[in-house]
Short mmCIF file of N, CA and C in Angstrom, two decimals:
data_model
loop_
_atom_site.label_atom_id
_atom_site.label_comp_id
_atom_site.label_asym_id
_atom_site.label_seq_id
_atom_site.Cartn_x
_atom_site.Cartn_y
_atom_site.Cartn_z
N MET A 710 -42.68 -124.50 127.04
CA MET A 710 -41.64 -125.17 127.76
C MET A 710 -41.56 -124.61 129.17
N THR A 711 -41.49 -125.45 130.13
CA THR A 711 -41.35 -125.02 131.50
C THR A 711 -40.07 -125.62 132.06
N ASN A 712 -39.30 -124.82 132.76
CA ASN A 712 -38.01 -125.24 133.27
C ASN A 712 -38.12 -126.21 134.44
N THR A 713 -39.25 -126.32 135.10
CA THR A 713 -39.35 -127.13 136.30
C THR A 713 -39.04 -128.61 136.04
N ALA A 714 -39.29 -129.10 134.83
CA ALA A 714 -39.02 -130.50 134.53
C ALA A 714 -37.61 -130.69 133.98
N ASN A 715 -36.87 -129.63 133.76
CA ASN A 715 -35.56 -129.71 133.15
C ASN A 715 -34.48 -129.68 134.22
N PRO A 716 -33.50 -130.57 134.14
CA PRO A 716 -32.47 -130.63 135.17
C PRO A 716 -31.48 -129.46 135.13
N GLY A 717 -31.44 -128.68 134.10
CA GLY A 717 -30.50 -127.57 134.03
C GLY A 717 -30.80 -126.67 132.85
N LEU A 718 -30.15 -125.54 132.85
CA LEU A 718 -30.33 -124.56 131.78
C LEU A 718 -29.39 -124.89 130.62
N ALA A 719 -29.82 -124.54 129.40
CA ALA A 719 -28.99 -124.77 128.22
C ALA A 719 -29.24 -123.66 127.21
N LEU A 720 -28.22 -123.37 126.41
CA LEU A 720 -28.38 -122.39 125.35
C LEU A 720 -29.54 -122.77 124.45
N GLY A 721 -30.32 -121.78 124.05
CA GLY A 721 -31.44 -122.01 123.15
C GLY A 721 -32.74 -122.38 123.82
N MET A 722 -32.70 -122.69 125.13
CA MET A 722 -33.96 -122.96 125.82
C MET A 722 -34.82 -121.71 125.77
N SER A 723 -36.13 -121.91 125.61
CA SER A 723 -37.04 -120.76 125.51
C SER A 723 -38.39 -121.11 126.11
N THR A 724 -39.16 -120.07 126.35
CA THR A 724 -40.53 -120.22 126.81
C THR A 724 -41.29 -118.98 126.36
N GLU A 725 -42.60 -119.09 126.28
CA GLU A 725 -43.40 -117.94 125.87
C GLU A 725 -44.77 -117.98 126.55
N THR A 726 -45.40 -116.84 126.52
CA THR A 726 -46.75 -116.70 127.06
C THR A 726 -47.52 -115.76 126.17
N THR A 727 -48.82 -115.96 126.10
CA THR A 727 -49.69 -115.10 125.29
C THR A 727 -50.73 -114.48 126.20
N ARG A 728 -50.96 -113.20 125.99
CA ARG A 728 -51.91 -112.45 126.83
C ARG A 728 -52.62 -111.41 125.97
N LEU A 729 -53.88 -111.22 126.24
CA LEU A 729 -54.66 -110.18 125.60
C LEU A 729 -54.96 -109.12 126.66
N PHE A 730 -54.50 -107.89 126.43
CA PHE A 730 -54.73 -106.80 127.38
C PHE A 730 -55.95 -106.00 126.93
N THR A 731 -56.82 -105.70 127.90
CA THR A 731 -58.04 -104.95 127.62
C THR A 731 -57.93 -103.54 128.20
N ALA A 732 -58.91 -102.72 127.89
CA ALA A 732 -58.97 -101.38 128.46
C ALA A 732 -59.03 -101.45 129.99
N ALA A 733 -59.68 -102.46 130.52
CA ALA A 733 -59.75 -102.63 131.98
C ALA A 733 -58.37 -102.88 132.58
N ASP A 734 -57.52 -103.64 131.90
CA ASP A 734 -56.15 -103.87 132.37
C ASP A 734 -55.37 -102.55 132.43
N ILE A 735 -55.56 -101.74 131.43
CA ILE A 735 -54.85 -100.46 131.36
C ILE A 735 -55.34 -99.52 132.46
N GLU A 736 -56.64 -99.52 132.70
CA GLU A 736 -57.20 -98.71 133.79
C GLU A 736 -56.67 -99.18 135.14
N ALA A 737 -56.54 -100.51 135.31
CA ALA A 737 -56.01 -101.04 136.57
C ALA A 737 -54.56 -100.61 136.78
N LEU A 738 -53.75 -100.64 135.73
CA LEU A 738 -52.37 -100.16 135.84
C LEU A 738 -52.36 -98.69 136.23
N HIS A 739 -53.21 -97.91 135.60
CA HIS A 739 -53.29 -96.49 135.91
C HIS A 739 -53.69 -96.27 137.38
N ALA A 740 -54.63 -97.04 137.86
CA ALA A 740 -55.10 -96.88 139.23
C ALA A 740 -54.00 -97.20 140.25
N VAL A 741 -53.16 -98.19 139.94
CA VAL A 741 -52.11 -98.61 140.87
C VAL A 741 -50.89 -97.70 140.78
N SER A 742 -50.52 -97.32 139.56
CA SER A 742 -49.25 -96.61 139.36
C SER A 742 -49.39 -95.10 139.27
N GLY A 743 -50.57 -94.64 138.91
CA GLY A 743 -50.74 -93.21 138.68
C GLY A 743 -50.22 -92.76 137.33
N ALA A 744 -49.73 -93.70 136.54
CA ALA A 744 -49.24 -93.38 135.20
C ALA A 744 -50.41 -92.95 134.32
N PRO A 745 -50.16 -92.09 133.37
CA PRO A 745 -51.25 -91.66 132.49
C PRO A 745 -51.87 -92.85 131.76
N ALA A 746 -53.17 -92.89 131.73
CA ALA A 746 -53.87 -93.96 131.02
C ALA A 746 -53.96 -93.61 129.55
N THR A 747 -53.69 -94.61 128.71
CA THR A 747 -53.82 -94.43 127.28
C THR A 747 -54.90 -95.38 126.78
N ARG A 748 -55.64 -95.00 125.82
CA ARG A 748 -56.69 -95.87 125.29
C ARG A 748 -56.32 -96.36 123.88
N THR A 749 -55.10 -96.05 123.46
CA THR A 749 -54.72 -96.40 122.09
C THR A 749 -53.72 -97.54 122.01
N ALA A 750 -53.00 -97.84 123.10
CA ALA A 750 -51.99 -98.89 123.06
C ALA A 750 -51.77 -99.47 124.45
N VAL A 751 -51.26 -100.70 124.48
CA VAL A 751 -50.88 -101.34 125.73
C VAL A 751 -49.63 -100.64 126.25
N PRO A 752 -49.63 -100.19 127.50
CA PRO A 752 -48.44 -99.53 128.05
C PRO A 752 -47.22 -100.46 128.02
N GLU A 753 -46.05 -99.86 127.81
CA GLU A 753 -44.81 -100.62 127.74
C GLU A 753 -44.57 -101.42 129.02
N ALA A 754 -45.00 -100.89 130.16
CA ALA A 754 -44.81 -101.59 131.44
C ALA A 754 -45.52 -102.94 131.45
N LEU A 755 -46.67 -103.04 130.81
CA LEU A 755 -47.39 -104.32 130.76
C LEU A 755 -46.69 -105.31 129.84
N VAL A 756 -46.13 -104.83 128.74
CA VAL A 756 -45.36 -105.71 127.86
C VAL A 756 -44.14 -106.23 128.61
N ASN A 757 -43.39 -105.32 129.26
CA ASN A 757 -42.22 -105.76 130.03
C ASN A 757 -42.62 -106.69 131.16
N GLY A 758 -43.81 -106.52 131.71
CA GLY A 758 -44.29 -107.41 132.76
C GLY A 758 -44.44 -108.84 132.29
N MET A 759 -44.74 -109.01 131.01
CA MET A 759 -44.83 -110.37 130.46
C MET A 759 -43.46 -111.05 130.50
N PHE A 760 -42.40 -110.29 130.20
CA PHE A 760 -41.04 -110.85 130.27
C PHE A 760 -40.70 -111.21 131.72
N SER A 761 -41.02 -110.33 132.64
CA SER A 761 -40.75 -110.58 134.06
C SER A 761 -41.46 -111.85 134.52
N PHE A 762 -42.71 -112.01 134.11
CA PHE A 762 -43.48 -113.21 134.44
C PHE A 762 -42.75 -114.47 133.97
N LEU A 763 -42.33 -114.48 132.71
CA LEU A 763 -41.66 -115.65 132.16
C LEU A 763 -40.37 -115.97 132.90
N LEU A 764 -39.58 -114.94 133.20
CA LEU A 764 -38.30 -115.15 133.87
C LEU A 764 -38.48 -115.69 135.28
N GLY A 765 -39.49 -115.23 135.98
CA GLY A 765 -39.69 -115.65 137.36
C GLY A 765 -40.46 -116.94 137.53
N VAL A 766 -41.22 -117.32 136.51
CA VAL A 766 -42.06 -118.51 136.62
C VAL A 766 -41.50 -119.69 135.82
N ASP A 767 -41.04 -119.44 134.59
CA ASP A 767 -40.63 -120.53 133.71
C ASP A 767 -39.13 -120.66 133.49
N LEU A 768 -38.48 -119.58 133.10
CA LEU A 768 -37.09 -119.70 132.65
C LEU A 768 -36.29 -118.48 133.02
N PRO A 769 -35.38 -118.52 133.93
CA PRO A 769 -34.93 -119.69 134.68
C PRO A 769 -35.93 -120.21 135.72
N GLY A 770 -36.82 -119.37 136.26
CA GLY A 770 -37.83 -119.87 137.18
C GLY A 770 -37.75 -119.19 138.54
N GLN A 771 -38.49 -119.77 139.49
CA GLN A 771 -38.59 -119.19 140.83
C GLN A 771 -37.20 -119.07 141.46
N GLY A 772 -36.92 -117.91 142.02
CA GLY A 772 -35.62 -117.63 142.62
C GLY A 772 -34.74 -116.77 141.72
N THR A 773 -35.22 -116.48 140.52
CA THR A 773 -34.47 -115.62 139.59
C THR A 773 -34.43 -114.19 140.11
N ASN A 774 -33.28 -113.57 140.01
CA ASN A 774 -33.12 -112.16 140.36
C ASN A 774 -32.85 -111.38 139.08
N TYR A 775 -33.72 -110.43 138.79
CA TYR A 775 -33.63 -109.59 137.60
C TYR A 775 -32.52 -108.56 137.81
N LEU A 776 -31.52 -108.52 136.95
CA LEU A 776 -30.43 -107.56 137.08
C LEU A 776 -30.54 -106.42 136.07
N LYS A 777 -30.96 -106.75 134.85
CA LYS A 777 -30.96 -105.74 133.79
C LYS A 777 -31.96 -106.13 132.70
N GLN A 778 -32.61 -105.12 132.16
CA GLN A 778 -33.50 -105.34 131.03
C GLN A 778 -33.37 -104.17 130.07
N GLU A 779 -33.22 -104.49 128.81
CA GLU A 779 -33.21 -103.48 127.75
C GLU A 779 -34.29 -103.87 126.76
N THR A 780 -35.20 -102.96 126.48
CA THR A 780 -36.28 -103.24 125.55
C THR A 780 -36.40 -102.11 124.54
N GLU A 781 -36.41 -102.47 123.28
CA GLU A 781 -36.67 -101.51 122.21
C GLU A 781 -38.10 -101.76 121.73
N PHE A 782 -38.94 -100.74 121.85
CA PHE A 782 -40.32 -100.87 121.40
C PHE A 782 -40.39 -100.42 119.95
N LEU A 783 -40.81 -101.31 119.09
CA LEU A 783 -40.80 -101.08 117.65
C LEU A 783 -42.06 -100.39 117.15
N GLN A 784 -43.15 -100.63 117.85
CA GLN A 784 -44.42 -99.99 117.53
C GLN A 784 -45.38 -100.20 118.69
N PRO A 785 -46.45 -99.43 118.74
CA PRO A 785 -47.41 -99.59 119.84
C PRO A 785 -48.06 -100.98 119.83
N ALA A 786 -48.26 -101.51 121.03
CA ALA A 786 -48.91 -102.80 121.17
C ALA A 786 -50.42 -102.59 121.17
N PRO A 787 -51.14 -103.27 120.28
CA PRO A 787 -52.58 -103.05 120.19
C PRO A 787 -53.35 -103.62 121.39
N ILE A 788 -54.36 -102.88 121.80
CA ILE A 788 -55.27 -103.33 122.86
C ILE A 788 -56.23 -104.36 122.26
N ASP A 789 -56.65 -105.31 123.07
CA ASP A 789 -57.61 -106.34 122.67
C ASP A 789 -57.11 -107.24 121.54
N GLU A 790 -55.83 -107.42 121.47
CA GLU A 790 -55.24 -108.35 120.51
C GLU A 790 -54.21 -109.19 121.26
N PRO A 791 -54.19 -110.51 121.04
CA PRO A 791 -53.22 -111.35 121.74
C PRO A 791 -51.78 -110.93 121.43
N LEU A 792 -50.98 -110.84 122.48
CA LEU A 792 -49.55 -110.56 122.36
C LEU A 792 -48.80 -111.76 122.92
N THR A 793 -47.74 -112.17 122.24
CA THR A 793 -46.94 -113.29 122.69
C THR A 793 -45.54 -112.80 123.02
N ALA A 794 -45.16 -112.99 124.29
CA ALA A 794 -43.83 -112.65 124.76
C ALA A 794 -43.01 -113.93 124.83
N ARG A 795 -41.74 -113.82 124.49
CA ARG A 795 -40.85 -114.98 124.47
C ARG A 795 -39.50 -114.59 125.04
N VAL A 796 -38.90 -115.48 125.81
CA VAL A 796 -37.53 -115.32 126.27
C VAL A 796 -36.74 -116.55 125.85
N GLU A 797 -35.49 -116.33 125.44
CA GLU A 797 -34.62 -117.42 124.99
C GLU A 797 -33.22 -117.22 125.54
N ILE A 798 -32.64 -118.28 126.08
CA ILE A 798 -31.29 -118.20 126.63
C ILE A 798 -30.29 -118.04 125.49
N THR A 799 -29.47 -117.00 125.58
CA THR A 799 -28.46 -116.73 124.56
C THR A 799 -27.04 -116.90 125.10
N ARG A 800 -26.89 -116.89 126.42
CA ARG A 800 -25.56 -117.04 127.01
C ARG A 800 -25.71 -117.50 128.45
N LEU A 801 -24.85 -118.42 128.86
CA LEU A 801 -24.80 -118.89 130.24
C LEU A 801 -23.41 -118.63 130.81
N ARG A 802 -23.37 -118.09 132.03
CA ARG A 802 -22.10 -117.90 132.73
C ARG A 802 -22.21 -118.57 134.10
N PRO A 803 -22.07 -119.90 134.12
CA PRO A 803 -22.30 -120.66 135.35
C PRO A 803 -21.40 -120.23 136.51
N GLU A 804 -20.17 -119.81 136.21
CA GLU A 804 -19.26 -119.41 137.29
C GLU A 804 -19.77 -118.20 138.07
N LYS A 805 -20.63 -117.40 137.43
CA LYS A 805 -21.22 -116.22 138.07
C LYS A 805 -22.73 -116.37 138.28
N HIS A 806 -23.28 -117.52 137.88
CA HIS A 806 -24.71 -117.79 137.99
C HIS A 806 -25.55 -116.81 137.15
N LEU A 807 -24.99 -116.36 136.03
CA LEU A 807 -25.67 -115.38 135.18
C LEU A 807 -26.25 -116.03 133.94
N VAL A 808 -27.43 -115.52 133.53
CA VAL A 808 -28.10 -115.99 132.33
C VAL A 808 -28.50 -114.78 131.51
N ASP A 809 -28.08 -114.75 130.25
CA ASP A 809 -28.51 -113.71 129.30
C ASP A 809 -29.62 -114.30 128.45
N LEU A 810 -30.66 -113.50 128.20
CA LEU A 810 -31.79 -113.97 127.41
C LEU A 810 -32.20 -112.92 126.40
N ALA A 811 -32.60 -113.36 125.22
CA ALA A 811 -33.24 -112.48 124.24
C ALA A 811 -34.71 -112.41 124.58
N THR A 812 -35.30 -111.22 124.43
CA THR A 812 -36.72 -111.03 124.71
C THR A 812 -37.39 -110.49 123.47
N THR A 813 -38.55 -111.04 123.14
CA THR A 813 -39.32 -110.55 122.00
C THR A 813 -40.80 -110.58 122.33
N CYS A 814 -41.54 -109.69 121.69
CA CYS A 814 -43.00 -109.68 121.82
C CYS A 814 -43.58 -109.43 120.43
N ARG A 815 -44.58 -110.23 120.07
CA ARG A 815 -45.21 -110.14 118.75
C ARG A 815 -46.73 -110.19 118.88
N THR A 816 -47.39 -109.65 117.87
CA THR A 816 -48.84 -109.78 117.79
C THR A 816 -49.19 -111.16 117.26
N SER A 817 -50.48 -111.48 117.21
CA SER A 817 -50.91 -112.80 116.75
C SER A 817 -50.56 -113.06 115.29
N ASP A 818 -50.40 -112.01 114.49
CA ASP A 818 -50.01 -112.21 113.08
C ASP A 818 -48.49 -112.17 112.89
N GLY A 819 -47.74 -112.11 114.00
CA GLY A 819 -46.28 -112.15 113.92
C GLY A 819 -45.60 -110.79 113.85
N THR A 820 -46.37 -109.71 113.89
CA THR A 820 -45.79 -108.37 113.84
C THR A 820 -44.96 -108.11 115.09
N PRO A 821 -43.68 -107.75 114.95
CA PRO A 821 -42.87 -107.48 116.14
C PRO A 821 -43.29 -106.19 116.84
N ILE A 822 -43.45 -106.27 118.14
CA ILE A 822 -43.82 -105.13 118.99
C ILE A 822 -42.59 -104.64 119.76
N ALA A 823 -41.81 -105.59 120.29
CA ALA A 823 -40.65 -105.23 121.11
C ALA A 823 -39.58 -106.32 121.00
N ARG A 824 -38.34 -105.89 121.22
CA ARG A 824 -37.22 -106.84 121.28
C ARG A 824 -36.18 -106.27 122.23
N GLY A 825 -35.40 -107.17 122.78
CA GLY A 825 -34.37 -106.71 123.70
C GLY A 825 -33.65 -107.87 124.33
N ARG A 826 -33.16 -107.60 125.55
CA ARG A 826 -32.43 -108.64 126.28
C ARG A 826 -32.63 -108.44 127.77
N ALA A 827 -32.40 -109.51 128.49
CA ALA A 827 -32.48 -109.49 129.94
C ALA A 827 -31.26 -110.21 130.49
N LEU A 828 -30.80 -109.75 131.63
CA LEU A 828 -29.71 -110.41 132.36
C LEU A 828 -30.25 -110.74 133.74
N VAL A 829 -30.13 -112.02 134.11
CA VAL A 829 -30.65 -112.45 135.41
C VAL A 829 -29.60 -113.24 136.16
N LEU A 830 -29.74 -113.22 137.48
CA LEU A 830 -28.92 -114.02 138.37
C LEU A 830 -29.76 -115.23 138.77
N ALA A 831 -29.26 -116.41 138.49
CA ALA A 831 -30.02 -117.64 138.75
C ALA A 831 -29.40 -118.47 139.86
N ARG A 832 -28.71 -117.82 140.77
CA ARG A 832 -28.03 -118.53 141.87
C ARG A 832 -29.03 -119.33 142.72
N ASP A 833 -30.21 -118.79 142.96
CA ASP A 833 -31.19 -119.42 143.84
C ASP A 833 -32.23 -120.27 143.11
N VAL A 834 -32.02 -120.51 141.83
CA VAL A 834 -32.95 -121.34 141.05
C VAL A 834 -32.47 -122.80 141.15
N ALA A 835 -33.30 -123.63 141.73
CA ALA A 835 -32.94 -125.02 141.94
C ALA A 835 -32.58 -125.72 140.63
N GLY A 836 -31.41 -126.34 140.59
CA GLY A 836 -30.99 -127.12 139.44
C GLY A 836 -30.61 -126.32 138.22
N ALA A 837 -30.48 -125.02 138.32
CA ALA A 837 -30.20 -124.20 137.15
C ALA A 837 -28.88 -124.53 136.50
N PHE A 838 -27.86 -124.74 137.31
CA PHE A 838 -26.51 -124.98 136.76
C PHE A 838 -25.96 -126.30 137.19
N THR A 839 -26.77 -127.35 137.01
CA THR A 839 -26.28 -128.68 137.37
C THR A 839 -25.70 -129.39 136.19
#
C-alpha cells in the first residue's frame, strides 16, 4: 500500500517492505558509522532504517518528521534472509498533526525480530489530514 494514491490517513492503514541484508551491507554501515561490524546478525540500525524508509516514503510519506521511535529487539536478525518491516497507523491526532504507528519486523517464515512504535508529525505531508 502506498499513501500517494490515498486522499488521507486512516486508522489501520499499513505498508511494508522486504529487504535482504548481506555482509556487504553490514560492512558499508561499519565504514560509514564506525560502529563495530558484526558477522552474525543484521545491526539494529539497519532494521530501524527499514521503518524510517517506510515512514518517509509510503506512510505517512514525504514530509514526515520523525519524533520518536521505540523498538524492542526480540532476537538477532539473520544475515542473508529476507526481513519484512511493517508500519500500521494505530492513532491519529489531526489537531496536532500527529500519527502513532505500530512497527514490526519479521523473517520470511514469520519469526518476529522486532516490535515497537513510532510517533511522527505529518503536518507537511500533502493530504494527510483531509
